[in-house]
Amino acid sequence: MIKPNFRHIINGKRLATAIAQDYKTGEILMVAFIDEEAFNKTIQTRKAHYYSTSRNMIWYKGEESGHIQEIKEVLLDCDEDAIIFKVKQVGGACHTGHYSCFYKKLSDDGEVVTEYEDKVFDPEDVYEK
Amino acid sequence: MIKPNFRHIINGKRLATAIAQDYKTGEILMVAFIDEEAFNKTIQTRKAHYYSTSRNMIWYKGEESGHIQEIKEVLLDCDEDAIIFKVKQVGGACHTGHYSCFYKKLSDDGEVVTEYEDKVFDPEDVYEK
């Protein structure tokens, strides 16, 4: 197994950056960190796994919601400390109910944030309270 | 000025993640970290600035090479600790001479990395030795 360069040390953990991108449209869905175990599980299962720096644990994306990311293609950057997962997203990537986590747009002067994408699911239907 | 959530502490510095994406094709060009000063400079100048965790300094993308990134649109993610710069890339984003830093593709079994993109410039012509 190829080993990316997990060179970002956050909370004492060696991590790389992982971006999920819609494999058809190119829309960026989310960005997260990933450790070696999550990377290996992603390649072996063809389902995206990440490392949560707030919970300090591996995270199988969609485990609770069913909104998994099926891996279609994996790209690495020049120094191999960043990864793109081109994925088929089930449901939506964002816990807010949006298809992409990047649903906020900044005004040109940097003063105002607006939401420009509608939700694709209701989080209350998907996540336990 | 809106202030993103610079919550990743790397080398003692508070950073957010910044992704540069081609504003026309949606191709992801690079991912880096960004601090508050680099973010503010990006918004004010409409040219991408990042924070280099290896050199521990702000980095005006293209300062040496001329391969700047003109900001067309700025997106934030749900918790505002990640940013997409939709950019018009001059030359190529990667110091290797590739248009995107993500020019390496991983085989499905995770064993082989191949380069699938040609270079758009010769780094020896652009960077001082």
Coordinates of C-alpha atoms in Angstrom, one line a residue, chain B residues 1-128:
Chain B
M1 CA -14.1 41.4 7.7
I2 CA -15.6 38.0 8.3
K3 CA -13.2 35.8 10.3
P4 CA -13.0 32.1 9.5
N5 CA -12.5 29.6 12.3
F6 CA -8.7 29.2 12.4
R7 CA -9.0 26.2 14.7
H8 CA -6.2 23.9 13.5
I9 CA -3.2 24.5 15.6
I10 CA 0.0 23.5 13.7
N11 CA 3.4 24.5 14.9
G12 CA 1.6 26.7 17.5
K13 CA -0.2 28.7 14.7
R14 CA -3.9 28.9 14.4
L15 CA -4.8 28.0 10.8
A16 CA -7.7 27.1 8.5
T17 CA -7.6 24.9 5.4
A18 CA -7.7 26.6 2.0
I19 CA -8.4 24.9 -1.3
A20 CA -7.7 26.6 -4.7
Q21 CA -10.1 25.4 -7.4
D22 CA -10.1 26.5 -11.1
Y23 CA -13.1 28.8 -11.3
K24 CA -14.1 27.5 -14.8
T25 CA -13.4 23.8 -14.8
G26 CA -13.7 23.0 -11.1
E27 CA -10.3 21.3 -11.1
I28 CA -8.7 21.3 -7.7
L29 CA -5.3 23.0 -8.0
M30 CA -3.8 22.8 -4.5
V31 CA -4.6 22.7 -0.8
A32 CA -2.7 24.7 1.9
F33 CA -3.2 26.3 5.2
I34 CA -4.0 29.9 5.8
D35 CA -3.9 32.2 8.8
E36 CA -5.9 35.4 9.5
E37 CA -3.3 37.7 8.0
A38 CA -3.0 35.7 4.8
F39 CA -6.8 35.5 4.6
N40 CA -7.3 39.2 5.0
K41 CA -4.6 39.9 2.4
T42 CA -6.3 37.6 0.0
I43 CA -9.6 39.3 0.3
Q44 CA -8.1 42.8 0.1
T45 CA -5.8 42.2 -2.8
R46 CA -8.0 39.5 -4.7
K47 CA -4.8 37.4 -4.9
A48 CA -4.4 34.2 -3.0
H49 CA -2.1 34.2 0.0
Y50 CA -1.4 31.2 2.2
Y51 CA 0.6 30.3 5.3
S52 CA 3.5 27.9 4.9
T53 CA 3.8 25.5 7.8
S54 CA 7.3 24.5 6.7
R55 CA 8.7 28.0 6.4
N56 CA 6.4 29.4 9.2
M57 CA 5.5 32.5 7.2
I58 CA 2.9 34.0 5.0
W59 CA 3.2 33.1 1.4
Y60 CA 2.0 35.2 -1.6
K61 CA 1.3 32.5 -4.1
G62 CA 3.2 33.3 -7.4
E63 CA 5.4 36.0 -5.9
E64 CA 8.5 34.4 -7.3
S65 CA 7.1 32.6 -10.3
G66 CA 4.5 35.1 -11.4
H67 CA 1.9 32.2 -11.2
I68 CA -0.6 34.1 -9.1
Q69 CA -4.1 33.1 -8.4
E70 CA -6.7 35.7 -9.0
I71 CA -9.7 35.3 -6.7
K72 CA -13.1 35.0 -8.4
E73 CA -15.2 33.6 -5.6
V74 CA -14.7 32.6 -1.9
L75 CA -16.7 29.8 -0.3
L76 CA -16.7 28.7 3.4
D77 CA -17.7 25.4 4.8
C78 CA -20.3 24.7 7.5
D79 CA -18.1 25.3 10.5
E80 CA -16.0 28.0 8.6
D81 CA -12.6 26.3 9.2
A82 CA -12.2 25.6 5.5
I83 CA -12.2 27.9 2.5
I84 CA -12.4 27.4 -1.2
F85 CA -10.8 30.1 -3.4
K86 CA -12.3 29.8 -6.9
V87 CA -9.4 31.2 -8.9
K88 CA -8.1 32.1 -12.3
Q89 CA -4.6 30.5 -12.2
V90 CA -1.8 32.1 -14.1
G91 CA 0.7 29.6 -15.5
G92 CA 0.5 26.5 -13.2
A93 CA -0.3 26.1 -9.5
C94 CA 2.4 23.5 -8.9
H95 CA 6.1 24.1 -8.4
T96 CA 6.8 20.9 -10.4
G97 CA 5.4 22.6 -13.6
H98 CA 2.0 21.0 -13.5
Y99 CA -1.2 23.0 -13.7
S100 CA -2.6 21.3 -10.6
C101 CA -0.6 19.8 -7.7
F102 CA -2.9 16.8 -7.9
Y103 CA -1.2 15.2 -10.9
K104 CA -0.7 11.7 -9.3
K105 CA -3.3 9.0 -9.5
L106 CA -3.5 6.0 -7.2
S107 CA -4.3 2.5 -8.6
D108 CA -7.4 0.9 -7.2
D109 CA -5.4 -1.5 -5.1
G110 CA -3.4 1.4 -3.6
E111 CA -0.1 0.0 -4.8
V112 CA 0.9 2.2 -7.7
V113 CA 1.1 5.9 -8.3
T114 CA 1.1 7.2 -11.8
E115 CA 1.5 10.8 -13.2
Y116 CA -1.4 11.5 -15.5
E117 CA -1.0 15.2 -16.3
D118 CA 1.7 16.9 -18.5
K119 CA 3.6 19.9 -17.3
V120 CA 2.5 23.3 -18.5
F121 CA 5.8 25.0 -17.7
D122 CA 9.5 24.1 -17.0
P123 CA 10.3 24.9 -13.4
E124 CA 13.9 25.6 -14.3
D125 CA 12.7 28.6 -16.4
V126 CA 10.6 29.9 -13.6
Y127 CA 12.3 29.4 -10.2
E128 CA 15.8 30.6 -9.3

